[in-house]
Amino acid sequence: AHIGTPGNERADELAKIAAANTNTSPHYTKIPLSYVKRKIREESVRKWQDRYLTSETGQITKIFFPDVGMAYALMDYPEYPICSAGMMLKKEPRGPLDHIINAFVEFLAITKADQIVAQNTCQQILQAWEMDNTGLLKVRLEAAEASLYDNNTQKNILGIESGDHMKAYSATYGLVDRIEEESRMSGSPPPQKFKVPQDDPVVVIARCTRIMLNEKIQERAKTIAGNNDELLELWDVPIFTWVNGVPGCGKTTWIVNNFDPVSDVVTTTTTEAAKDLRERLTPKVGKDAKIKVRTMASILANGLSEPTRSKCKRLIVDEALMNHFGAIIMATKLVGADVTLLIGDKNQLPYIDRNNLFQIRYNRPNTVARVNKELLCTHRNPMDVAYALSEVYEGIYSSKSRAKSQELRNYTGSRIPKDTDNTLYLTHTQGEKETLKAEGYGSGKDSRVNTIHEAQGATFEEVIIVRTTSKKIELHDSVSHAVVAVSRHTSSCTYYSDDKSDAIAYFISKAMSATTAEIREHNIKMAIKNGDETVLSANLTQKHM
């Protein structure tokens, strides 16, 4: 009945009668069921919130969603599902714009999560030290390649970590910056000093604090995305072009030959690559080479200054696939480019999330970019490398005159040379690398020991690959790792392993089983297929000698 509504006087009368006849105690103690349910729900949520915040798991998710109710609600969010890092991704990208937004968001999630992992790693080291747990402290220091460092004496208390570090970790102040004046001194590297008071000098320096640009990258991202990502939907999708090249094809030479001094900017993965490219571009652009060639980390952290930014039309990304695609998108927006030229090798090692924090879905450009040009001639490797890798790279061939260069030997019982010059020693894992270095490998002039992943892009006269254990791990069957390993040399490559069934052994065995004539014949056919008259002429001359 609609009490009080004109025309419903009968309802009013019945309501008054019911109220007068209600036999209710003046001390009414009944509580509405809805109130009870609400209180139970509130108490339950409070308990779950306490458990959520005190749990040792889900540390990354809690950074993004400190409220358990929000984290739970977003699990079924219809438009933007929650990824493992707690970031918001388009559920099903409807087009290129959605894909590049997702790549950008995923990259920032990794950037933020990496910083949290670094902080937690250093914090756990300090906790072990404060508990005076020597055994646990030693394990954590070794795992993190870290040291306890006295900022007053500028010496290690415990651990062997050395080198330059952008930051250190303090129990009181968290991540602290290095005092810049110390790092700018000329000559030999000075002792490191960090921004902590003298009465609280103990900090942790570790592998993860050597380069720490995470906060700067996150702040720089706001300049193109907005404080609340409100600018993302307004982005224009760049035009993507992709030059795919086999190992040693001369990708750097191609960049130099096709570089526009006015409208191009190049980004590289490493400082060594940037230095090399600047030297080669200096005759073309002069002192502007330092501005025009930047590392990816530098662009992401610092952007691009005017007037270079307003003139930039194209961003050239060297070794593009070693970067997360979201980083490439961010760099493109920061430099103001309309075109993104990807230079890389789709069969070599891709971007790897070293902390393996959550499933990566948008690290590659394949969805929005296609290969426009293939560079199939290797100017680094002998012919047998091209022959061995022909099932990975269709049409690959070599401009080198040497036909045979690879060998497979047992690890057990072999006397592996340790001090040869210009030799790259390769291992699958960091543990094997440290073992070889401790035993004196790589002591020759211009020689070094690297993991296969670290060696991508390197060129050495001799390469020695060492697998110290026959126990197989996933890396041993990685085709991408094998491709990098067998394609670093100009003269010879020897693989020492007791297991002849892994990916590296497969490629080397294929090369060893072929005759010199078969290898030369394959090279001639591929040179003909690619219309390379220079290589064809040289091969035919050798064939008839």
PDB file of C-alpha atoms in Angstrom, residues 64-353:
ATOM      1  CA  PHE A  64      49.629  -1.943  -7.340  1.00  0.00           C
ATOM      2  CA  PHE A  65      46.515  -2.876  -5.324  1.00  0.00           C
ATOM      3  CA  PRO A  66      47.000  -2.446  -1.553  1.00  0.00           C
ATOM      4  CA  ASP A  67      43.264  -2.935  -0.953  1.00  0.00           C
ATOM      5  CA  VAL A  68      42.159  -6.584  -1.052  1.00  0.00           C
ATOM      6  CA  GLY A  69      38.649  -5.612  -2.098  1.00  0.00           C
ATOM      7  CA  MET A  70      39.913  -3.783  -5.165  1.00  0.00           C
ATOM      8  CA  ALA A  71      42.211  -6.652  -6.095  1.00  0.00           C
ATOM      9  CA  TYR A  72      39.312  -9.110  -5.800  1.00  0.00           C
ATOM     10  CA  ALA A  73      36.856  -6.940  -7.730  1.00  0.00           C
ATOM     11  CA  LEU A  74      39.257  -6.464 -10.635  1.00  0.00           C
ATOM     12  CA  MET A  75      39.504 -10.214 -11.196  1.00  0.00           C
ATOM     13  CA  ASP A  76      36.196 -10.070 -13.084  1.00  0.00           C
ATOM     14  CA  TYR A  77      36.489  -6.554 -14.459  1.00  0.00           C
ATOM     15  CA  PRO A  78      34.716  -6.772 -17.831  1.00  0.00           C
ATOM     16  CA  GLU A  79      36.897  -4.401 -19.830  1.00  0.00           C
ATOM     17  CA  TYR A  80      40.375  -4.561 -18.337  1.00  0.00           C
ATOM     18  CA  PRO A  81      41.469  -7.850 -16.760  1.00  0.00           C
ATOM     19  CA  ILE A  82      44.196  -7.829 -14.136  1.00  0.00           C
ATOM     20  CA  CYS A  83      47.500  -9.287 -15.269  1.00  0.00           C
ATOM     21  CA  SER A  84      49.867 -10.993 -12.868  1.00  0.00           C
ATOM     22  CA  ALA A  85      51.568  -7.722 -12.036  1.00  0.00           C
ATOM     23  CA  GLY A  86      48.308  -6.059 -11.138  1.00  0.00           C
ATOM     24  CA  MET A  87      48.353  -3.733 -14.125  1.00  0.00           C
ATOM     25  CA  MET A  88      45.341  -3.040 -16.323  1.00  0.00           C
ATOM     26  CA  LEU A  89      45.508  -4.461 -19.839  1.00  0.00           C
ATOM     27  CA  LYS A  90      42.972  -4.427 -22.635  1.00  0.00           C
ATOM     28  CA  LYS A  91      41.190  -7.777 -22.479  1.00  0.00           C
ATOM     29  CA  GLU A  92      41.208  -8.443 -26.216  1.00  0.00           C
ATOM     30  CA  PRO A  93      43.104  -5.809 -28.229  1.00  0.00           C
ATOM     31  CA  ARG A  94      40.792  -4.581 -30.964  1.00  0.00           C
ATOM     32  CA  GLY A  95      43.562  -3.132 -33.079  1.00  0.00           C
ATOM     33  CA  PRO A  96      47.124  -1.793 -33.198  1.00  0.00           C
ATOM     34  CA  LEU A  97      46.428   1.027 -30.706  1.00  0.00           C
ATOM     35  CA  ASP A  98      45.207  -1.408 -28.056  1.00  0.00           C
ATOM     36  CA  HIS A  99      48.258  -3.592 -28.657  1.00  0.00           C
ATOM     37  CA  ILE A 100      50.803  -0.788 -28.258  1.00  0.00           C
ATOM     38  CA  ILE A 101      49.004   0.482 -25.138  1.00  0.00           C
ATOM     39  CA  ASN A 102      49.148  -3.001 -23.624  1.00  0.00           C
ATOM     40  CA  ALA A 103      52.844  -3.302 -24.486  1.00  0.00           C
ATOM     41  CA  PHE A 104      53.555   0.060 -22.847  1.00  0.00           C
ATOM     42  CA  VAL A 105      51.559  -0.804 -19.702  1.00  0.00           C
ATOM     43  CA  GLU A 106      53.231  -4.215 -19.421  1.00  0.00           C
ATOM     44  CA  PHE A 107      56.693  -2.674 -19.738  1.00  0.00           C
ATOM     45  CA  LEU A 108      55.945  -0.180 -16.962  1.00  0.00           C
ATOM     46  CA  ALA A 109      54.622  -3.000 -14.778  1.00  0.00           C
ATOM     47  CA  ILE A 110      57.916  -4.851 -15.210  1.00  0.00           C
ATOM     48  CA  THR A 111      59.892  -1.664 -14.540  1.00  0.00           C
ATOM     49  CA  LYS A 112      58.063  -1.016 -11.280  1.00  0.00           C
ATOM     50  CA  ALA A 113      58.146  -4.660 -10.195  1.00  0.00           C
ATOM     51  CA  ASP A 114      61.900  -4.935 -10.852  1.00  0.00           C
ATOM     52  CA  GLN A 115      62.509  -2.070  -8.458  1.00  0.00           C
ATOM     53  CA  ILE A 116      60.409  -3.733  -5.754  1.00  0.00           C
ATOM     54  CA  VAL A 117      62.308  -6.997  -6.215  1.00  0.00           C
ATOM     55  CA  ALA A 118      65.624  -5.136  -5.900  1.00  0.00           C
ATOM     56  CA  GLN A 119      64.478  -3.456  -2.687  1.00  0.00           C
ATOM     57  CA  ASN A 120      63.265  -6.744  -1.212  1.00  0.00           C
ATOM     58  CA  THR A 121      66.517  -8.494  -2.153  1.00  0.00           C
ATOM     59  CA  CYS A 122      68.631  -5.866  -0.399  1.00  0.00           C
ATOM     60  CA  GLN A 123      66.275  -5.752   2.575  1.00  0.00           C
ATOM     61  CA  GLN A 124      66.567  -9.515   3.087  1.00  0.00           C
ATOM     62  CA  ILE A 125      70.372  -9.238   3.074  1.00  0.00           C
ATOM     63  CA  LEU A 126      70.269  -6.595   5.800  1.00  0.00           C
ATOM     64  CA  GLN A 127      67.807  -8.685   7.818  1.00  0.00           C
ATOM     65  CA  ALA A 128      70.186 -11.663   7.742  1.00  0.00           C
ATOM     66  CA  TRP A 129      73.042  -9.389   8.833  1.00  0.00           C
ATOM     67  CA  GLU A 130      71.016  -7.876  11.691  1.00  0.00           C
ATOM     68  CA  MET A 131      70.043 -11.395  12.865  1.00  0.00           C
ATOM     69  CA  ASP A 132      73.742 -12.330  12.812  1.00  0.00           C
ATOM     70  CA  ASN A 133      72.872 -15.340  10.639  1.00  0.00           C
ATOM     71  CA  THR A 134      76.215 -15.786   8.875  1.00  0.00           C
ATOM     72  CA  GLY A 135      75.187 -18.787   6.783  1.00  0.00           C
ATOM     73  CA  LEU A 136      72.008 -17.175   5.456  1.00  0.00           C
ATOM     74  CA  LEU A 137      73.822 -13.888   4.871  1.00  0.00           C
ATOM     75  CA  LYS A 138      76.499 -15.591   2.776  1.00  0.00           C
ATOM     76  CA  VAL A 139      73.897 -17.373   0.656  1.00  0.00           C
ATOM     77  CA  ARG A 140      71.941 -14.170   0.030  1.00  0.00           C
ATOM     78  CA  LEU A 141      75.054 -12.139  -0.782  1.00  0.00           C
ATOM     79  CA  GLU A 142      76.224 -14.702  -3.330  1.00  0.00           C
ATOM     80  CA  ALA A 143      72.792 -15.076  -4.928  1.00  0.00           C
ATOM     81  CA  ALA A 144      72.429 -11.315  -5.371  1.00  0.00           C
ATOM     82  CA  GLU A 145      76.097 -10.711  -6.252  1.00  0.00           C
ATOM     83  CA  ALA A 146      76.065  -8.251  -3.366  1.00  0.00           C
ATOM     84  CA  SER A 147      78.167  -6.785  -0.567  1.00  0.00           C
ATOM     85  CA  LEU A 148      77.587  -5.055   2.732  1.00  0.00           C
ATOM     86  CA  TYR A 149      79.304  -1.689   2.308  1.00  0.00           C
ATOM     87  CA  ASP A 150      80.493   0.841   4.899  1.00  0.00           C
ATOM     88  CA  ASN A 151      79.815   4.286   3.486  1.00  0.00           C
ATOM     89  CA  ASN A 152      82.173   5.953   5.989  1.00  0.00           C
ATOM     90  CA  THR A 153      85.237   3.836   5.233  1.00  0.00           C
ATOM     91  CA  GLN A 154      84.088   3.247   1.631  1.00  0.00           C
ATOM     92  CA  LYS A 155      85.011  -0.423   1.894  1.00  0.00           C
ATOM     93  CA  ASN A 156      83.167  -3.734   1.792  1.00  0.00           C
ATOM     94  CA  ILE A 157      82.293  -5.260   5.160  1.00  0.00           C
ATOM     95  CA  LEU A 158      81.369  -8.598   3.622  1.00  0.00           C
ATOM     96  CA  GLY A 159      80.999  -9.806   0.047  1.00  0.00           C
ATOM     97  CA  ILE A 160      82.973  -9.219  -3.121  1.00  0.00           C
ATOM     98  CA  GLU A 161      80.684  -6.968  -5.162  1.00  0.00           C
ATOM     99  CA  SER A 162      82.593  -4.186  -6.907  1.00  0.00           C
ATOM    100  CA  GLY A 163      82.203  -1.748  -9.778  1.00  0.00           C
ATOM    101  CA  ASP A 164      80.012   1.326 -10.113  1.00  0.00           C
ATOM    102  CA  HIS A 165      76.532   1.505  -8.618  1.00  0.00           C
ATOM    103  CA  MET A 166      73.894   4.153  -9.231  1.00  0.00           C
ATOM    104  CA  LYS A 167      72.242   3.379  -5.913  1.00  0.00           C
ATOM    105  CA  ALA A 168      72.659   1.508  -2.640  1.00  0.00           C
ATOM    106  CA  TYR A 169      70.100   0.250  -0.155  1.00  0.00           C
ATOM    107  CA  SER A 170      69.864   1.529   3.420  1.00  0.00           C
ATOM    108  CA  ALA A 171      67.730  -0.101   6.129  1.00  0.00           C
ATOM    109  CA  THR A 172      66.601   3.361   7.253  1.00  0.00           C
ATOM    110  CA  TYR A 173      66.369   5.311   4.010  1.00  0.00           C
ATOM    111  CA  GLY A 174      65.672   2.639   1.392  1.00  0.00           C
ATOM    112  CA  LEU A 175      67.278   3.138  -2.012  1.00  0.00           C
ATOM    113  CA  VAL A 176      69.753   6.016  -1.892  1.00  0.00           C
ATOM    114  CA  ASP A 177      71.655   7.762  -4.684  1.00  0.00           C
ATOM    115  CA  ARG A 178      75.372   7.787  -5.184  1.00  0.00           C
ATOM    116  CA  ILE A 179      77.040  11.163  -4.669  1.00  0.00           C
ATOM    117  CA  GLU A 180      77.601  12.270  -8.253  1.00  0.00           C
ATOM    118  CA  GLU A 181      80.788  14.258  -7.647  1.00  0.00           C
ATOM    119  CA  GLU A 182      82.570  11.073  -6.672  1.00  0.00           C
ATOM    120  CA  SER A 183      81.694   9.282  -9.903  1.00  0.00           C
ATOM    121  CA  ARG A 184      82.818  12.151 -12.143  1.00  0.00           C
ATOM    122  CA  MET A 185      86.435  12.162 -10.975  1.00  0.00           C
ATOM    123  CA  SER A 186      88.925  11.327 -13.697  1.00  0.00           C
ATOM    124  CA  GLY A 187      91.420   8.505 -13.613  1.00  0.00           C
ATOM    125  CA  SER A 188      90.755   5.238 -11.821  1.00  0.00           C
ATOM    126  CA  PRO A 189      87.239   4.772 -10.384  1.00  0.00           C
ATOM    127  CA  PRO A 190      87.079   6.413  -6.926  1.00  0.00           C
ATOM    128  CA  PRO A 191      85.584   4.704  -3.876  1.00  0.00           C
ATOM    129  CA  GLN A 192      81.803   4.967  -3.930  1.00  0.00           C
ATOM    130  CA  LYS A 193      79.952   7.252  -1.531  1.00  0.00           C
ATOM    131  CA  PHE A 194      76.191   7.293  -1.086  1.00  0.00           C
ATOM    132  CA  LYS A 195      73.699   9.751   0.404  1.00  0.00           C
ATOM    133  CA  VAL A 196      73.371   8.368   3.934  1.00  0.00           C
ATOM    134  CA  PRO A 197      74.375  10.018   7.259  1.00  0.00           C
ATOM    135  CA  GLN A 198      77.599   9.099   9.037  1.00  0.00           C
ATOM    136  CA  ASP A 199      75.735   7.567  11.983  1.00  0.00           C
ATOM    137  CA  ASP A 200      73.965   5.051   9.686  1.00  0.00           C
ATOM    138  CA  PRO A 201      76.668   4.071   7.176  1.00  0.00           C
ATOM    139  CA  VAL A 202      75.911   0.424   6.341  1.00  0.00           C
ATOM    140  CA  VAL A 203      74.291  -0.142   2.943  1.00  0.00           C
ATOM    141  CA  VAL A 204      73.911  -2.954   0.446  1.00  0.00           C
ATOM    142  CA  ILE A 205      75.325  -2.743  -3.067  1.00  0.00           C
ATOM    143  CA  ALA A 206      74.365  -5.502  -5.480  1.00  0.00           C
ATOM    144  CA  ARG A 207      74.039  -6.485  -9.094  1.00  0.00           C
ATOM    145  CA  CYS A 208      70.551  -4.979  -9.084  1.00  0.00           C
ATOM    146  CA  THR A 209      71.778  -1.558  -7.855  1.00  0.00           C
ATOM    147  CA  ARG A 210      74.397  -1.047 -10.571  1.00  0.00           C
ATOM    148  CA  ILE A 211      71.937   0.533 -12.996  1.00  0.00           C
ATOM    149  CA  MET A 212      68.687   1.732 -11.423  1.00  0.00           C
ATOM    150  CA  LEU A 213      66.659   4.027 -13.648  1.00  0.00           C
ATOM    151  CA  ASN A 214      63.265   2.574 -12.732  1.00  0.00           C
ATOM    152  CA  GLU A 215      61.928   5.641 -10.917  1.00  0.00           C
ATOM    153  CA  LYS A 216      63.133   8.026 -13.630  1.00  0.00           C
ATOM    154  CA  ILE A 217      61.540   5.877 -16.331  1.00  0.00           C
ATOM    155  CA  GLN A 218      58.224   5.797 -14.469  1.00  0.00           C
ATOM    156  CA  GLU A 219      58.247   9.583 -14.073  1.00  0.00           C
ATOM    157  CA  ARG A 220      59.230  10.093 -17.704  1.00  0.00           C
ATOM    158  CA  ALA A 221      56.335   7.859 -18.786  1.00  0.00           C
ATOM    159  CA  LYS A 222      53.865  10.322 -17.265  1.00  0.00           C
ATOM    160  CA  THR A 223      54.960  12.972 -19.778  1.00  0.00           C
ATOM    161  CA  ILE A 224      53.484  10.916 -22.614  1.00  0.00           C
ATOM    162  CA  ALA A 225      50.736   8.959 -20.821  1.00  0.00           C
ATOM    163  CA  GLY A 226      49.495  11.474 -18.245  1.00  0.00           C
ATOM    164  CA  ASN A 227      49.412  11.043 -14.484  1.00  0.00           C
ATOM    165  CA  ASN A 228      46.467   8.644 -14.751  1.00  0.00           C
ATOM    166  CA  ASP A 229      47.114   7.248 -18.251  1.00  0.00           C
ATOM    167  CA  GLU A 230      44.464   9.594 -19.634  1.00  0.00           C
ATOM    168  CA  LEU A 231      46.529  10.357 -22.763  1.00  0.00           C
ATOM    169  CA  LEU A 232      46.966   6.758 -23.954  1.00  0.00           C
ATOM    170  CA  GLU A 233      43.757   6.610 -26.000  1.00  0.00           C
ATOM    171  CA  LEU A 234      44.857   9.777 -27.834  1.00  0.00           C
ATOM    172  CA  TRP A 235      48.066   8.209 -29.148  1.00  0.00           C
ATOM    173  CA  ASP A 236      48.713   7.810 -32.861  1.00  0.00           C
ATOM    174  CA  VAL A 237      50.039   4.420 -33.919  1.00  0.00           C
ATOM    175  CA  PRO A 238      53.530   4.780 -35.456  1.00  0.00           C
ATOM    176  CA  ILE A 239      54.370   3.385 -38.877  1.00  0.00           C
ATOM    177  CA  PHE A 240      56.516   0.298 -38.316  1.00  0.00           C
ATOM    178  CA  THR A 241      59.186  -0.992 -40.685  1.00  0.00           C
ATOM    179  CA  TRP A 242      61.339  -4.009 -39.892  1.00  0.00           C
ATOM    180  CA  VAL A 243      64.733  -4.938 -41.313  1.00  0.00           C
ATOM    181  CA  ASN A 244      65.534  -8.511 -40.299  1.00  0.00           C
ATOM    182  CA  GLY A 245      69.141  -9.641 -40.566  1.00  0.00           C
ATOM    183  CA  VAL A 246      71.083 -12.855 -40.060  1.00  0.00           C
ATOM    184  CA  PRO A 247      74.030 -12.893 -37.602  1.00  0.00           C
ATOM    185  CA  GLY A 248      76.959 -10.828 -38.887  1.00  0.00           C
ATOM    186  CA  CYS A 249      75.022  -9.375 -41.831  1.00  0.00           C
ATOM    187  CA  GLY A 250      76.257  -5.844 -41.173  1.00  0.00           C
ATOM    188  CA  LYS A 251      73.183  -4.312 -39.554  1.00  0.00           C
ATOM    189  CA  THR A 252      75.285  -1.459 -38.161  1.00  0.00           C
ATOM    190  CA  THR A 253      76.700  -0.743 -41.624  1.00  0.00           C
ATOM    191  CA  TRP A 254      73.150  -0.726 -43.003  1.00  0.00           C
ATOM    192  CA  ILE A 255      72.128   1.832 -40.363  1.00  0.00           C
ATOM    193  CA  VAL A 256      75.075   4.096 -41.224  1.00  0.00           C
ATOM    194  CA  ASN A 257      74.355   3.906 -44.956  1.00  0.00           C
ATOM    195  CA  ASN A 258      70.637   4.641 -44.519  1.00  0.00           C
ATOM    196  CA  PHE A 259      70.823   7.229 -41.724  1.00  0.00           C
ATOM    197  CA  ASP A 260      69.167  10.622 -42.320  1.00  0.00           C
ATOM    198  CA  PRO A 261      71.262  13.268 -40.478  1.00  0.00           C
ATOM    199  CA  VAL A 262      68.281  15.589 -40.003  1.00  0.00           C
ATOM    200  CA  SER A 263      65.275  13.453 -39.106  1.00  0.00           C
ATOM    201  CA  ASP A 264      66.695  10.188 -37.688  1.00  0.00           C
ATOM    202  CA  VAL A 265      67.554   9.206 -34.113  1.00  0.00           C
ATOM    203  CA  VAL A 266      69.121   5.825 -33.277  1.00  0.00           C
ATOM    204  CA  THR A 267      68.798   3.899 -30.046  1.00  0.00           C
ATOM    205  CA  THR A 268      71.045   0.989 -29.068  1.00  0.00           C
ATOM    206  CA  THR A 269      70.850  -1.653 -26.362  1.00  0.00           C
ATOM    207  CA  THR A 270      74.365  -1.182 -24.943  1.00  0.00           C
ATOM    208  CA  THR A 271      76.763   1.707 -24.370  1.00  0.00           C
ATOM    209  CA  GLU A 272      79.406  -0.148 -26.392  1.00  0.00           C
ATOM    210  CA  ALA A 273      77.107  -0.293 -29.417  1.00  0.00           C
ATOM    211  CA  ALA A 274      76.237   3.395 -29.018  1.00  0.00           C
ATOM    212  CA  LYS A 275      79.919   4.347 -28.890  1.00  0.00           C
ATOM    213  CA  ASP A 276      80.701   2.310 -32.011  1.00  0.00           C
ATOM    214  CA  LEU A 277      77.782   3.796 -33.934  1.00  0.00           C
ATOM    215  CA  ARG A 278      78.664   7.358 -32.915  1.00  0.00           C
ATOM    216  CA  GLU A 279      82.205   6.907 -34.208  1.00  0.00           C
ATOM    217  CA  ARG A 280      80.920   5.599 -37.533  1.00  0.00           C
ATOM    218  CA  LEU A 281      78.306   8.358 -37.887  1.00  0.00           C
ATOM    219  CA  THR A 282      80.594  11.250 -36.909  1.00  0.00           C
ATOM    220  CA  PRO A 283      81.785  11.834 -40.520  1.00  0.00           C
ATOM    221  CA  LYS A 284      78.121  12.186 -41.471  1.00  0.00           C
ATOM    222  CA  VAL A 285      76.684  14.273 -38.603  1.00  0.00           C
ATOM    223  CA  GLY A 286      79.733  15.596 -36.709  1.00  0.00           C
ATOM    224  CA  LYS A 287      79.312  16.402 -33.014  1.00  0.00           C
ATOM    225  CA  ASP A 288      75.559  15.740 -33.250  1.00  0.00           C
ATOM    226  CA  ALA A 289      76.365  12.021 -33.240  1.00  0.00           C
ATOM    227  CA  LYS A 290      76.279  12.110 -29.434  1.00  0.00           C
ATOM    228  CA  ILE A 291      72.742  13.506 -29.483  1.00  0.00           C
ATOM    229  CA  LYS A 292      71.526  11.412 -32.414  1.00  0.00           C
ATOM    230  CA  VAL A 293      72.723   8.072 -31.018  1.00  0.00           C
ATOM    231  CA  ARG A 294      71.456   7.164 -27.552  1.00  0.00           C
ATOM    232  CA  THR A 295      71.062   4.025 -25.518  1.00  0.00           C
ATOM    233  CA  MET A 296      67.511   2.855 -24.943  1.00  0.00           C
ATOM    234  CA  ALA A 297      67.933   3.362 -21.194  1.00  0.00           C
ATOM    235  CA  SER A 298      69.042   6.966 -21.730  1.00  0.00           C
ATOM    236  CA  ILE A 299      66.019   7.833 -23.867  1.00  0.00           C
ATOM    237  CA  LEU A 300      63.571   6.150 -21.487  1.00  0.00           C
ATOM    238  CA  ALA A 301      64.992   7.964 -18.467  1.00  0.00           C
ATOM    239  CA  ASN A 302      65.777  11.369 -19.979  1.00  0.00           C
ATOM    240  CA  GLY A 303      63.760  11.743 -23.169  1.00  0.00           C
ATOM    241  CA  LEU A 304      65.077  13.847 -26.056  1.00  0.00           C
ATOM    242  CA  SER A 305      65.805  17.555 -25.844  1.00  0.00           C
ATOM    243  CA  GLU A 306      64.859  20.250 -28.322  1.00  0.00           C
ATOM    244  CA  PRO A 307      65.433  21.065 -31.114  1.00  0.00           C
ATOM    245  CA  THR A 308      66.359  17.444 -31.888  1.00  0.00           C
ATOM    246  CA  ARG A 309      62.942  16.183 -30.775  1.00  0.00           C
ATOM    247  CA  SER A 310      60.923  18.507 -32.998  1.00  0.00           C
ATOM    248  CA  LYS A 311      63.030  17.446 -36.005  1.00  0.00           C
ATOM    249  CA  CYS A 312      62.830  13.716 -35.326  1.00  0.00           C
ATOM    250  CA  LYS A 313      60.660  11.812 -37.791  1.00  0.00           C
ATOM    251  CA  ARG A 314      62.089   8.307 -37.469  1.00  0.00           C
ATOM    252  CA  LEU A 315      63.453   6.273 -34.569  1.00  0.00           C
ATOM    253  CA  ILE A 316      65.858   3.498 -35.584  1.00  0.00           C
ATOM    254  CA  VAL A 317      66.022   0.739 -32.967  1.00  0.00           C
ATOM    255  CA  ASP A 318      69.187  -1.369 -33.197  1.00  0.00           C
ATOM    256  CA  GLU A 319      68.908  -4.955 -31.877  1.00  0.00           C
ATOM    257  CA  ALA A 320      65.215  -4.185 -31.502  1.00  0.00           C
ATOM    258  CA  LEU A 321      64.088  -7.589 -30.273  1.00  0.00           C
ATOM    259  CA  MET A 322      66.376  -7.431 -27.238  1.00  0.00           C
ATOM    260  CA  ASN A 323      64.047  -4.687 -25.952  1.00  0.00           C
ATOM    261  CA  HIS A 324      60.539  -5.141 -24.617  1.00  0.00           C
ATOM    262  CA  PHE A 325      58.167  -3.820 -27.283  1.00  0.00           C
ATOM    263  CA  GLY A 326      56.642  -1.499 -24.689  1.00  0.00           C
ATOM    264  CA  ALA A 327      60.045   0.146 -24.228  1.00  0.00           C
ATOM    265  CA  ILE A 328      60.232   0.715 -27.993  1.00  0.00           C
ATOM    266  CA  ILE A 329      56.767   2.297 -27.948  1.00  0.00           C
ATOM    267  CA  MET A 330      57.724   4.548 -25.044  1.00  0.00           C
ATOM    268  CA  ALA A 331      60.965   5.607 -26.754  1.00  0.00           C
ATOM    269  CA  THR A 332      59.102   6.356 -29.994  1.00  0.00           C
ATOM    270  CA  LYS A 333      56.675   8.636 -28.165  1.00  0.00           C
ATOM    271  CA  LEU A 334      59.425  10.338 -26.168  1.00  0.00           C
ATOM    272  CA  VAL A 335      61.436  11.283 -29.272  1.00  0.00           C
ATOM    273  CA  GLY A 336      58.299  12.345 -31.158  1.00  0.00           C
ATOM    274  CA  ALA A 337      58.833  10.030 -34.137  1.00  0.00           C
ATOM    275  CA  ASP A 338      56.122   9.048 -36.623  1.00  0.00           C
ATOM    276  CA  VAL A 339      58.057   6.045 -37.953  1.00  0.00           C
ATOM    277  CA  THR A 340      59.774   3.265 -36.001  1.00  0.00           C
ATOM    278  CA  LEU A 341      62.408   1.260 -37.878  1.00  0.00           C
ATOM    279  CA  LEU A 342      63.194  -2.035 -36.168  1.00  0.00           C
ATOM    280  CA  ILE A 343      66.619  -3.533 -36.887  1.00  0.00           C
ATOM    281  CA  GLY A 344      67.120  -7.020 -35.523  1.00  0.00           C
ATOM    282  CA  ASP A 345      67.052 -10.768 -35.865  1.00  0.00           C
ATOM    283  CA  LYS A 346      63.802 -12.533 -35.045  1.00  0.00           C
ATOM    284  CA  ASN A 347      65.640 -15.839 -34.518  1.00  0.00           C
ATOM    285  CA  GLN A 348      68.123 -14.621 -31.911  1.00  0.00           C
ATOM    286  CA  LEU A 349      67.491 -14.073 -28.222  1.00  0.00           C
ATOM    287  CA  PRO A 350      64.422 -11.939 -27.447  1.00  0.00           C
ATOM    288  CA  TYR A 351      63.779  -9.701 -24.469  1.00  0.00           C
ATOM    289  CA  ILE A 352      63.943 -11.688 -21.230  1.00  0.00           C
ATOM    290  CA  ASP A 353      62.350 -10.711 -17.924  1.00  0.00           C
TER     291      ASP A 353
END
